[in-house]
Structures are given as C-alpha cells and as structure tokens.
Amino acid sequence: MKETVLAASRAFWDAMEHADGAGMRAIAHPDCNFVHIGITCKLDREIEFYTTGMFQPTELRINSQQVDLFGDTAVVITDCNYGLLLNGEATTHHFAVTEVYNRMDGDWKLVTFSFTALVY
C-alpha cells in the first residue's frame, strides 16, 4: 500500500516538474489545497502557476520520503531540495513537503500539499 502512495507522490512531483496540468489533475482532488511560503491556493491556481511559467522548476532532488497510513488517509513527508524560477528570479529551498492523500473509489487522491522551509 505504501508503494502505491509513493508512486502517486512521485507522479505528482513529475507532473509539476514538467508543467503537466493533466498529470496533476489525474492525481489531485479538484479541491486540493496547496500551501507555499507566500500563498495558499487550490488546484486550478496551482496548475496555472506551472503551465503559465510563473513557476519554472530548475532542480528537484528528493532526499527521502516517509509514508504513514491512517486508514484511508496517507501522509507522505518528502524531504527535498527544490529550485525554480519564480517570476524570473532563481530560488532554491530545502523543504519538508507534507502530502496528504485520501483513498477515494480505490485511488489515492492528493488533498493537501504543503511546503515547509527547513532552516537547519
């Protein structure tokens, strides 16, 4: 079960990295919440950031991922280094990303994706 959740997580990261809105929609629930350092938004707005080029990934290094299962809820903590051009400005951060998935009709759907900057 944990491998299935990790596969969904990795597919979502890949879709973000390649500005693949359809790929992001395939994994995320339409009401999914995204929490960034400077903004909170829903799925449509998140996809818009990537597909319009406002967010342009330049580096993604996943250092580790941990999955905890709670019935039909899975929490993935992704430790990563994530770089992107944000409005043309290069940024790179070390993040712990909390990804919450819920099993719906047999599929794991992303419901929350929250970035926490790590400063150690």
N, C-alpha and C. Protein backbone atom coordinates (compact mmCIF):
# COMPACT_ATOMS: atom_id res chain seq x y z
N MET A 1 0.82 -1.19 0.00
CA MET A 1 0.00 0.00 0.00
C MET A 1 0.87 1.26 0.00
N LYS A 2 1.94 1.26 0.82
CA LYS A 2 2.80 2.43 0.87
C LYS A 2 3.45 2.71 -0.49
N GLU A 3 3.82 1.66 -1.21
CA GLU A 3 4.42 1.85 -2.53
C GLU A 3 3.44 2.50 -3.51
N THR A 4 2.16 2.16 -3.40
CA THR A 4 1.14 2.76 -4.27
C THR A 4 1.04 4.26 -3.99
N VAL A 5 1.08 4.64 -2.73
CA VAL A 5 1.02 6.05 -2.36
C VAL A 5 2.27 6.76 -2.85
N LEU A 6 3.43 6.14 -2.66
CA LEU A 6 4.69 6.76 -3.13
C LEU A 6 4.68 6.92 -4.65
N ALA A 7 4.11 5.97 -5.37
CA ALA A 7 4.02 6.09 -6.83
C ALA A 7 3.15 7.30 -7.20
N ALA A 8 2.06 7.51 -6.49
CA ALA A 8 1.21 8.68 -6.75
C ALA A 8 1.98 9.96 -6.46
N SER A 9 2.72 9.98 -5.35
CA SER A 9 3.51 11.15 -4.98
C SER A 9 4.54 11.46 -6.06
N ARG A 10 5.28 10.45 -6.46
CA ARG A 10 6.33 10.67 -7.47
C ARG A 10 5.73 11.12 -8.80
N ALA A 11 4.57 10.59 -9.16
CA ALA A 11 3.91 11.01 -10.39
C ALA A 11 3.48 12.47 -10.30
N PHE A 12 3.02 12.90 -9.12
CA PHE A 12 2.62 14.29 -8.96
C PHE A 12 3.83 15.22 -9.07
N TRP A 13 4.92 14.86 -8.39
CA TRP A 13 6.15 15.67 -8.49
C TRP A 13 6.61 15.77 -9.94
N ASP A 14 6.56 14.65 -10.66
CA ASP A 14 6.97 14.64 -12.06
C ASP A 14 6.07 15.56 -12.90
N ALA A 15 4.78 15.49 -12.65
CA ALA A 15 3.84 16.35 -13.39
C ALA A 15 4.12 17.83 -13.11
N MET A 16 4.40 18.17 -11.85
CA MET A 16 4.74 19.56 -11.53
C MET A 16 6.01 19.98 -12.25
N GLU A 17 7.02 19.11 -12.17
CA GLU A 17 8.32 19.44 -12.77
C GLU A 17 8.20 19.70 -14.28
N HIS A 18 7.26 19.02 -14.93
CA HIS A 18 7.10 19.14 -16.38
C HIS A 18 5.89 20.00 -16.78
N ALA A 19 5.34 20.75 -15.82
CA ALA A 19 4.19 21.64 -16.07
C ALA A 19 3.07 20.89 -16.79
N ASP A 20 2.80 19.68 -16.32
CA ASP A 20 1.79 18.80 -16.92
C ASP A 20 0.49 18.93 -16.12
N GLY A 21 -0.35 19.86 -16.53
CA GLY A 21 -1.61 20.10 -15.82
C GLY A 21 -2.50 18.87 -15.79
N ALA A 22 -2.59 18.14 -16.89
CA ALA A 22 -3.42 16.93 -16.92
C ALA A 22 -2.88 15.88 -15.95
N GLY A 23 -1.58 15.76 -15.87
CA GLY A 23 -0.98 14.81 -14.93
C GLY A 23 -1.24 15.21 -13.49
N MET A 24 -1.21 16.50 -13.20
CA MET A 24 -1.51 16.98 -11.85
C MET A 24 -2.97 16.69 -11.50
N ARG A 25 -3.87 16.95 -12.46
CA ARG A 25 -5.30 16.70 -12.23
C ARG A 25 -5.60 15.21 -12.02
N ALA A 26 -4.84 14.35 -12.67
CA ALA A 26 -5.08 12.91 -12.55
C ALA A 26 -4.83 12.41 -11.12
N ILE A 27 -3.98 13.11 -10.37
CA ILE A 27 -3.60 12.65 -9.03
C ILE A 27 -4.28 13.45 -7.93
N ALA A 28 -4.49 14.73 -8.15
CA ALA A 28 -5.02 15.60 -7.09
C ALA A 28 -6.54 15.70 -7.15
N HIS A 29 -7.15 15.77 -5.99
CA HIS A 29 -8.57 16.04 -5.89
C HIS A 29 -8.80 17.48 -6.36
N PRO A 30 -9.91 17.77 -7.05
CA PRO A 30 -10.15 19.14 -7.54
C PRO A 30 -10.11 20.22 -6.46
N ASP A 31 -10.41 19.87 -5.21
CA ASP A 31 -10.39 20.84 -4.12
C ASP A 31 -9.11 20.79 -3.30
N CYS A 32 -8.08 20.17 -3.85
CA CYS A 32 -6.79 20.04 -3.15
C CYS A 32 -6.27 21.42 -2.75
N ASN A 33 -5.68 21.49 -1.56
CA ASN A 33 -5.08 22.72 -1.04
C ASN A 33 -3.57 22.68 -1.21
N PHE A 34 -2.99 23.82 -1.62
CA PHE A 34 -1.55 23.96 -1.75
C PHE A 34 -1.11 25.11 -0.86
N VAL A 35 -0.11 24.87 -0.03
CA VAL A 35 0.40 25.88 0.88
C VAL A 35 1.87 26.10 0.54
N HIS A 36 2.19 27.32 0.10
CA HIS A 36 3.55 27.70 -0.25
C HIS A 36 4.06 28.70 0.79
N ILE A 37 5.28 29.14 0.60
CA ILE A 37 5.84 30.13 1.51
C ILE A 37 5.02 31.42 1.47
N GLY A 38 4.55 31.82 0.27
CA GLY A 38 3.88 33.10 0.15
C GLY A 38 2.43 33.06 -0.30
N ILE A 39 1.85 31.87 -0.48
CA ILE A 39 0.48 31.82 -0.98
C ILE A 39 -0.15 30.47 -0.65
N THR A 40 -1.46 30.49 -0.51
CA THR A 40 -2.25 29.27 -0.37
C THR A 40 -3.27 29.30 -1.50
N CYS A 41 -3.45 28.15 -2.17
CA CYS A 41 -4.37 28.14 -3.31
C CYS A 41 -4.95 26.75 -3.52
N LYS A 42 -5.86 26.67 -4.46
CA LYS A 42 -6.49 25.41 -4.87
C LYS A 42 -5.79 24.88 -6.13
N LEU A 43 -6.21 23.71 -6.58
CA LEU A 43 -5.56 23.02 -7.69
C LEU A 43 -5.51 23.84 -8.97
N ASP A 44 -6.62 24.45 -9.37
CA ASP A 44 -6.62 25.20 -10.63
C ASP A 44 -5.55 26.28 -10.65
N ARG A 45 -5.43 27.00 -9.57
CA ARG A 45 -4.43 28.08 -9.49
C ARG A 45 -3.02 27.51 -9.48
N GLU A 46 -2.82 26.40 -8.77
CA GLU A 46 -1.51 25.76 -8.74
C GLU A 46 -1.08 25.34 -10.14
N ILE A 47 -1.99 24.71 -10.86
CA ILE A 47 -1.69 24.30 -12.24
C ILE A 47 -1.36 25.52 -13.09
N GLU A 48 -2.11 26.60 -12.91
CA GLU A 48 -1.87 27.83 -13.66
C GLU A 48 -0.45 28.36 -13.43
N PHE A 49 0.02 28.30 -12.17
CA PHE A 49 1.38 28.78 -11.88
C PHE A 49 2.41 28.04 -12.73
N TYR A 50 2.23 26.73 -12.87
CA TYR A 50 3.20 25.93 -13.63
C TYR A 50 3.01 26.06 -15.14
N THR A 51 1.78 26.00 -15.60
CA THR A 51 1.56 25.98 -17.05
C THR A 51 1.78 27.34 -17.70
N THR A 52 1.68 28.43 -16.94
CA THR A 52 1.96 29.76 -17.49
C THR A 52 3.42 30.14 -17.37
N GLY A 53 4.20 29.34 -16.66
CA GLY A 53 5.62 29.63 -16.49
C GLY A 53 5.93 30.53 -15.32
N MET A 54 4.93 30.88 -14.51
CA MET A 54 5.20 31.67 -13.32
C MET A 54 6.14 30.89 -12.39
N PHE A 55 5.89 29.57 -12.25
CA PHE A 55 6.80 28.66 -11.55
C PHE A 55 7.49 27.82 -12.63
N GLN A 56 8.81 27.92 -12.71
CA GLN A 56 9.58 27.14 -13.67
C GLN A 56 10.63 26.33 -12.91
N PRO A 57 10.35 25.05 -12.64
CA PRO A 57 11.30 24.22 -11.90
C PRO A 57 12.67 24.14 -12.59
N THR A 58 13.72 24.29 -11.80
CA THR A 58 15.08 24.17 -12.31
C THR A 58 15.83 23.01 -11.66
N GLU A 59 15.39 22.59 -10.48
CA GLU A 59 16.05 21.50 -9.76
C GLU A 59 15.03 20.83 -8.85
N LEU A 60 15.06 19.53 -8.84
CA LEU A 60 14.28 18.78 -7.86
C LEU A 60 15.12 17.60 -7.42
N ARG A 61 15.49 17.61 -6.16
CA ARG A 61 16.22 16.48 -5.60
C ARG A 61 15.44 15.99 -4.39
N ILE A 62 14.85 14.82 -4.53
CA ILE A 62 14.14 14.21 -3.40
C ILE A 62 15.16 13.44 -2.58
N ASN A 63 15.34 13.89 -1.35
CA ASN A 63 16.32 13.27 -0.45
C ASN A 63 15.75 12.03 0.22
N SER A 64 14.48 12.10 0.60
CA SER A 64 13.83 10.95 1.23
C SER A 64 12.33 11.18 1.24
N GLN A 65 11.61 10.08 1.38
CA GLN A 65 10.16 10.14 1.54
C GLN A 65 9.75 9.12 2.59
N GLN A 66 8.83 9.51 3.45
CA GLN A 66 8.30 8.66 4.51
C GLN A 66 6.79 8.64 4.37
N VAL A 67 6.19 7.46 4.46
CA VAL A 67 4.74 7.32 4.35
C VAL A 67 4.18 6.75 5.64
N ASP A 68 3.13 7.36 6.14
CA ASP A 68 2.36 6.82 7.27
C ASP A 68 0.93 6.65 6.81
N LEU A 69 0.34 5.50 7.12
CA LEU A 69 -1.03 5.20 6.75
C LEU A 69 -1.94 5.29 7.96
N PHE A 70 -3.11 5.90 7.76
CA PHE A 70 -4.13 6.04 8.79
C PHE A 70 -5.46 5.69 8.16
N GLY A 71 -5.74 4.41 8.01
CA GLY A 71 -6.98 4.01 7.33
C GLY A 71 -6.94 4.42 5.88
N ASP A 72 -7.91 5.25 5.46
CA ASP A 72 -7.98 5.72 4.09
C ASP A 72 -7.23 7.02 3.86
N THR A 73 -6.38 7.39 4.81
CA THR A 73 -5.56 8.60 4.70
C THR A 73 -4.09 8.21 4.76
N ALA A 74 -3.31 8.79 3.87
CA ALA A 74 -1.86 8.57 3.87
C ALA A 74 -1.17 9.92 3.93
N VAL A 75 -0.12 10.00 4.74
CA VAL A 75 0.67 11.22 4.85
C VAL A 75 2.08 10.89 4.38
N VAL A 76 2.53 11.63 3.37
CA VAL A 76 3.88 11.49 2.85
C VAL A 76 4.66 12.74 3.25
N ILE A 77 5.80 12.54 3.87
CA ILE A 77 6.71 13.65 4.15
C ILE A 77 7.86 13.51 3.16
N THR A 78 7.97 14.49 2.28
CA THR A 78 9.02 14.49 1.26
C THR A 78 10.07 15.52 1.64
N ASP A 79 11.28 15.05 1.90
CA ASP A 79 12.42 15.93 2.16
C ASP A 79 13.07 16.17 0.81
N CYS A 80 13.11 17.44 0.37
CA CYS A 80 13.64 17.71 -0.96
C CYS A 80 14.34 19.06 -1.04
N ASN A 81 15.16 19.19 -2.04
CA ASN A 81 15.72 20.47 -2.44
C ASN A 81 15.01 20.83 -3.73
N TYR A 82 14.38 22.00 -3.75
CA TYR A 82 13.54 22.38 -4.87
C TYR A 82 13.93 23.77 -5.34
N GLY A 83 14.36 23.85 -6.58
CA GLY A 83 14.72 25.14 -7.16
C GLY A 83 13.79 25.47 -8.30
N LEU A 84 13.45 26.74 -8.41
CA LEU A 84 12.63 27.17 -9.53
C LEU A 84 12.85 28.64 -9.80
N LEU A 85 12.50 29.01 -11.02
CA LEU A 85 12.43 30.42 -11.35
C LEU A 85 11.04 30.88 -10.96
N LEU A 86 10.98 31.86 -10.10
CA LEU A 86 9.72 32.41 -9.62
C LEU A 86 9.65 33.84 -10.12
N ASN A 87 8.79 34.05 -11.10
CA ASN A 87 8.73 35.36 -11.77
C ASN A 87 10.10 35.79 -12.28
N GLY A 88 10.86 34.82 -12.80
CA GLY A 88 12.17 35.10 -13.37
C GLY A 88 13.31 35.13 -12.38
N GLU A 89 13.02 35.02 -11.08
CA GLU A 89 14.06 35.03 -10.05
C GLU A 89 14.36 33.61 -9.60
N ALA A 90 15.65 33.24 -9.57
CA ALA A 90 16.05 31.90 -9.14
C ALA A 90 15.88 31.76 -7.63
N THR A 91 15.23 30.68 -7.22
CA THR A 91 15.09 30.36 -5.79
C THR A 91 15.40 28.89 -5.61
N THR A 92 15.99 28.56 -4.49
CA THR A 92 16.22 27.16 -4.12
C THR A 92 16.01 27.06 -2.63
N HIS A 93 15.24 26.06 -2.22
CA HIS A 93 14.96 25.85 -0.80
C HIS A 93 15.06 24.37 -0.47
N HIS A 94 15.39 24.12 0.77
CA HIS A 94 15.31 22.79 1.33
C HIS A 94 13.97 22.72 2.05
N PHE A 95 13.11 21.81 1.60
CA PHE A 95 11.75 21.72 2.11
C PHE A 95 11.46 20.36 2.73
N ALA A 96 10.54 20.37 3.68
CA ALA A 96 9.78 19.18 4.06
C ALA A 96 8.39 19.45 3.51
N VAL A 97 7.96 18.63 2.58
CA VAL A 97 6.64 18.82 1.97
C VAL A 97 5.71 17.76 2.55
N THR A 98 4.61 18.23 3.14
CA THR A 98 3.60 17.32 3.68
C THR A 98 2.55 17.11 2.60
N GLU A 99 2.43 15.86 2.17
CA GLU A 99 1.46 15.48 1.15
C GLU A 99 0.43 14.58 1.81
N VAL A 100 -0.82 14.97 1.74
CA VAL A 100 -1.89 14.16 2.34
C VAL A 100 -2.73 13.59 1.21
N TYR A 101 -2.88 12.27 1.23
CA TYR A 101 -3.67 11.55 0.22
C TYR A 101 -4.84 10.87 0.91
N ASN A 102 -5.96 10.79 0.21
CA ASN A 102 -7.13 10.08 0.71
C ASN A 102 -7.53 9.05 -0.33
N ARG A 103 -7.84 7.83 0.13
CA ARG A 103 -8.27 6.79 -0.80
C ARG A 103 -9.74 7.00 -1.13
N MET A 104 -10.01 7.25 -2.42
CA MET A 104 -11.36 7.52 -2.92
C MET A 104 -11.63 6.60 -4.09
N ASP A 105 -12.65 5.78 -3.97
CA ASP A 105 -13.01 4.85 -5.04
C ASP A 105 -11.81 4.02 -5.50
N GLY A 106 -10.98 3.63 -4.55
CA GLY A 106 -9.84 2.77 -4.84
C GLY A 106 -8.57 3.48 -5.27
N ASP A 107 -8.63 4.80 -5.52
CA ASP A 107 -7.45 5.56 -5.94
C ASP A 107 -7.01 6.49 -4.82
N TRP A 108 -5.72 6.74 -4.74
CA TRP A 108 -5.19 7.70 -3.78
C TRP A 108 -5.19 9.07 -4.43
N LYS A 109 -5.92 10.02 -3.84
CA LYS A 109 -6.03 11.38 -4.36
C LYS A 109 -5.35 12.35 -3.40
N LEU A 110 -4.52 13.22 -3.95
CA LEU A 110 -3.86 14.26 -3.17
C LEU A 110 -4.89 15.28 -2.71
N VAL A 111 -4.91 15.58 -1.41
CA VAL A 111 -5.86 16.56 -0.88
C VAL A 111 -5.17 17.78 -0.25
N THR A 112 -3.90 17.63 0.14
CA THR A 112 -3.13 18.76 0.68
C THR A 112 -1.67 18.58 0.30
N PHE A 113 -1.04 19.68 -0.11
CA PHE A 113 0.38 19.69 -0.49
C PHE A 113 0.96 20.94 0.14
N SER A 114 1.75 20.79 1.20
CA SER A 114 2.18 21.94 2.00
C SER A 114 3.70 21.98 2.14
N PHE A 115 4.30 23.09 1.70
CA PHE A 115 5.74 23.28 1.78
C PHE A 115 6.13 23.92 3.12
N THR A 116 7.11 23.33 3.77
CA THR A 116 7.70 23.92 4.97
C THR A 116 9.19 24.06 4.72
N ALA A 117 9.71 25.28 4.75
CA ALA A 117 11.13 25.51 4.54
C ALA A 117 11.91 25.02 5.75
N LEU A 118 12.94 24.24 5.49
CA LEU A 118 13.80 23.75 6.56
C LEU A 118 15.02 24.67 6.64
N VAL A 119 15.38 25.08 7.83
CA VAL A 119 16.46 26.05 8.00
C VAL A 119 17.65 25.49 8.76
N TYR A 120 17.73 24.18 8.83
CA TYR A 120 18.89 23.59 9.50
C TYR A 120 19.85 23.04 8.50
